[in-house]
Amino acid sequence: MKTEYARHIIDIIGNSEDKKFVIIGGIHGNEKGGIDAILNVLPEMKKNSPIQKGKVYFLKGNLPALKLDERFIEKDLNRLWTDENLLSEEDTSPDIAQLKELHNLIVDEICQNKFDNCIFLDLHTFSAKSGVFCIPAANSRSVAFAQSFGISFIEKLSDTLPGTALSYFGNKGMTSLVFEGGTHNTAEASRTLEAGIWHSLAYAGFISPELEKVKKGRELLNEISNNYPHHLELVYRHKLEDYFNFRMNKGYFNFKPIRKSEFLAVQNNSKITSPYSGYILMPLYQRKGSDGFFIVREKNKISE
Ligand SMILES: [Zn+2]
């Protein structure tokens, strides 16, 4: 394996080649929670929780951005997953270089182009306060995987965000999921992401569902599930061309109910009001980002 690919590998556990599970943290360099969760899981998994089948690859994402604790260097690595970027020879941005390394590592070295046998779990945190949720890729196995967490999951979001690793691998037929574990740099988010890792590996049959860590993880996910609506669908994405001139009003958090026409943010000195009623998702309270907020609704309650 080329050294530039190997730099992304935190660890590999398991011996058989029949199934692969890729777990990645830090695709956004300011989101260390996923990597912390991986580092917390590894010692226990190596000692007391043998992998029953397949191989699990624990990876880190945007290495230069992680070093600087920035979401990205020049371009958001989680909006770059397109064939055009992968083939481009002119674009020399460091984030594109990271894209190509990760793509070659996951597609060629790990999955070896057999996408049916490969599962992708992408760990994230967010800048808003509270709320934990999954985003499945747009295929039935990914939706079933999301549903298995028992917490909020949002359909139709992966299609709306162009260039995510989530939809890139989902479109190849992989079971592919984003797990948003909580607020950036909180111990709570790392604990929740850890619970998500244990649950995911048990769900996919890589480890026994009877392990204490899996049971504890499920308990934590159950507790979280009581606080939020479950099956949601995206109704609106407030895309930003220029994040410098966007200021979200204070007091929004994931799944806060909002009304149609509610004053939500100021952009280029104009008021931004909500085009729909529903729940707000991922309101932007950080410097860099390509989306101001999203609006979701409970799936069976969409009528307006
Ligand atoms: Zn992220």
PDB file of N, CA, C and O in Angstrom, residues 20 103-118 168-169 172 174:
ATOM      1  N   LYS A  20     -16.030  -5.972   4.407  1.00  0.00           N
ATOM      2  CA  LYS A  20     -15.202  -4.859   4.879  1.00  0.00           C
ATOM      3  C   LYS A  20     -16.107  -3.804   5.504  1.00  0.00           C
ATOM      4  O   LYS A  20     -17.202  -3.544   5.005  1.00  0.00           O
ATOM      5  N   HIS A 103     -10.065   8.196  -1.734  1.00  0.00           N
ATOM      6  CA  HIS A 103     -10.797   7.444  -2.759  1.00  0.00           C
ATOM      7  C   HIS A 103     -10.021   6.187  -3.149  1.00  0.00           C
ATOM      8  O   HIS A 103     -10.564   5.082  -3.165  1.00  0.00           O
ATOM      9  N   ASN A 104      -8.741   6.340  -3.422  1.00  0.00           N
ATOM     10  CA  ASN A 104      -7.951   5.186  -3.847  1.00  0.00           C
ATOM     11  C   ASN A 104      -7.820   4.157  -2.717  1.00  0.00           C
ATOM     12  O   ASN A 104      -7.895   2.955  -2.956  1.00  0.00           O
ATOM     13  N   LEU A 105      -7.660   4.659  -1.509  1.00  0.00           N
ATOM     14  CA  LEU A 105      -7.555   3.753  -0.364  1.00  0.00           C
ATOM     15  C   LEU A 105      -8.845   2.934  -0.213  1.00  0.00           C
ATOM     16  O   LEU A 105      -8.802   1.705  -0.095  1.00  0.00           O
ATOM     17  N   ILE A 106      -9.995   3.625  -0.211  1.00  0.00           N
ATOM     18  CA  ILE A 106     -11.259   2.930   0.077  1.00  0.00           C
ATOM     19  C   ILE A 106     -11.715   2.087  -1.112  1.00  0.00           C
ATOM     20  O   ILE A 106     -12.053   0.914  -0.971  1.00  0.00           O
ATOM     21  N   VAL A 107     -11.700   2.676  -2.301  1.00  0.00           N
ATOM     22  CA  VAL A 107     -12.258   1.981  -3.468  1.00  0.00           C
ATOM     23  C   VAL A 107     -11.324   0.862  -3.951  1.00  0.00           C
ATOM     24  O   VAL A 107     -11.754  -0.270  -4.159  1.00  0.00           O
ATOM     25  N   ASP A 108     -10.040   1.190  -4.114  1.00  0.00           N
ATOM     26  CA  ASP A 108      -9.127   0.208  -4.725  1.00  0.00           C
ATOM     27  C   ASP A 108      -8.532  -0.758  -3.698  1.00  0.00           C
ATOM     28  O   ASP A 108      -8.575  -1.964  -3.878  1.00  0.00           O
ATOM     29  N   GLU A 109      -7.997  -0.185  -2.614  1.00  0.00           N
ATOM     30  CA  GLU A 109      -7.251  -1.043  -1.674  1.00  0.00           C
ATOM     31  C   GLU A 109      -8.192  -1.813  -0.745  1.00  0.00           C
ATOM     32  O   GLU A 109      -7.985  -2.990  -0.504  1.00  0.00           O
ATOM     33  N   ILE A 110      -9.200  -1.120  -0.188  1.00  0.00           N
ATOM     34  CA  ILE A 110     -10.034  -1.777   0.824  1.00  0.00           C
ATOM     35  C   ILE A 110     -11.174  -2.558   0.159  1.00  0.00           C
ATOM     36  O   ILE A 110     -11.282  -3.767   0.309  1.00  0.00           O
ATOM     37  N   CYS A 111     -12.037  -1.873  -0.561  1.00  0.00           N
ATOM     38  CA  CYS A 111     -13.218  -2.545  -1.135  1.00  0.00           C
ATOM     39  C   CYS A 111     -12.887  -3.308  -2.408  1.00  0.00           C
ATOM     40  O   CYS A 111     -13.634  -4.191  -2.809  1.00  0.00           O
ATOM     41  N   GLN A 112     -11.797  -2.991  -3.026  1.00  0.00           N
ATOM     42  CA  GLN A 112     -11.371  -3.631  -4.273  1.00  0.00           C
ATOM     43  C   GLN A 112     -12.516  -3.684  -5.286  1.00  0.00           C
ATOM     44  O   GLN A 112     -12.762  -4.700  -5.931  1.00  0.00           O
ATOM     45  N   ASN A 113     -13.233  -2.571  -5.340  1.00  0.00           N
ATOM     46  CA  ASN A 113     -14.354  -2.400  -6.269  1.00  0.00           C
ATOM     47  C   ASN A 113     -15.512  -3.373  -6.062  1.00  0.00           C
ATOM     48  O   ASN A 113     -16.378  -3.481  -6.916  1.00  0.00           O
ATOM     49  N   LYS A 114     -15.531  -4.082  -4.914  1.00  0.00           N
ATOM     50  CA  LYS A 114     -16.683  -4.960  -4.626  1.00  0.00           C
ATOM     51  C   LYS A 114     -17.539  -4.240  -3.595  1.00  0.00           C
ATOM     52  O   LYS A 114     -17.372  -4.418  -2.398  1.00  0.00           O
ATOM     53  N   PHE A 115     -18.447  -3.433  -4.068  1.00  0.00           N
ATOM     54  CA  PHE A 115     -19.148  -2.517  -3.166  1.00  0.00           C
ATOM     55  C   PHE A 115     -20.237  -3.194  -2.344  1.00  0.00           C
ATOM     56  O   PHE A 115     -20.614  -2.702  -1.297  1.00  0.00           O
ATOM     57  N   ASP A 116     -20.734  -4.343  -2.817  1.00  0.00           N
ATOM     58  CA  ASP A 116     -21.746  -5.083  -2.045  1.00  0.00           C
ATOM     59  C   ASP A 116     -21.204  -5.544  -0.700  1.00  0.00           C
ATOM     60  O   ASP A 116     -21.950  -5.712   0.256  1.00  0.00           O
ATOM     61  N   ASN A 117     -19.890  -5.786  -0.669  1.00  0.00           N
ATOM     62  CA  ASN A 117     -19.275  -6.339   0.548  1.00  0.00           C
ATOM     63  C   ASN A 117     -18.704  -5.273   1.460  1.00  0.00           C
ATOM     64  O   ASN A 117     -17.990  -5.580   2.400  1.00  0.00           O
ATOM     65  N   CYS A 118     -18.969  -4.017   1.156  1.00  0.00           N
ATOM     66  CA  CYS A 118     -18.314  -2.933   1.872  1.00  0.00           C
ATOM     67  C   CYS A 118     -19.348  -2.012   2.524  1.00  0.00           C
ATOM     68  O   CYS A 118     -20.324  -1.633   1.874  1.00  0.00           O
ATOM     69  N   TYR A 168     -21.507   9.470  -2.639  1.00  0.00           N
ATOM     70  CA  TYR A 168     -20.595   8.850  -3.607  1.00  0.00           C
ATOM     71  C   TYR A 168     -20.592   7.323  -3.431  1.00  0.00           C
ATOM     72  O   TYR A 168     -20.776   6.570  -4.383  1.00  0.00           O
ATOM     73  N   PHE A 169     -20.391   6.873  -2.178  1.00  0.00           N
ATOM     74  CA  PHE A 169     -20.343   5.430  -1.939  1.00  0.00           C
ATOM     75  C   PHE A 169     -21.737   4.811  -2.033  1.00  0.00           C
ATOM     76  O   PHE A 169     -21.883   3.683  -2.510  1.00  0.00           O
ATOM     77  N   LYS A 172     -22.626   3.948  -5.456  1.00  0.00           N
ATOM     78  CA  LYS A 172     -21.928   2.756  -5.954  1.00  0.00           C
ATOM     79  C   LYS A 172     -22.579   1.470  -5.424  1.00  0.00           C
ATOM     80  O   LYS A 172     -22.110   0.370  -5.712  1.00  0.00           O
ATOM     81  N   MET A 174     -22.951   0.830  -2.105  1.00  0.00           N
ATOM     82  CA  MET A 174     -22.496   0.494  -0.763  1.00  0.00           C
ATOM     83  C   MET A 174     -23.547   0.885   0.261  1.00  0.00           C
ATOM     84  O   MET A 174     -24.292   1.834   0.059  1.00  0.00           O
TER      85      MET A 174
END
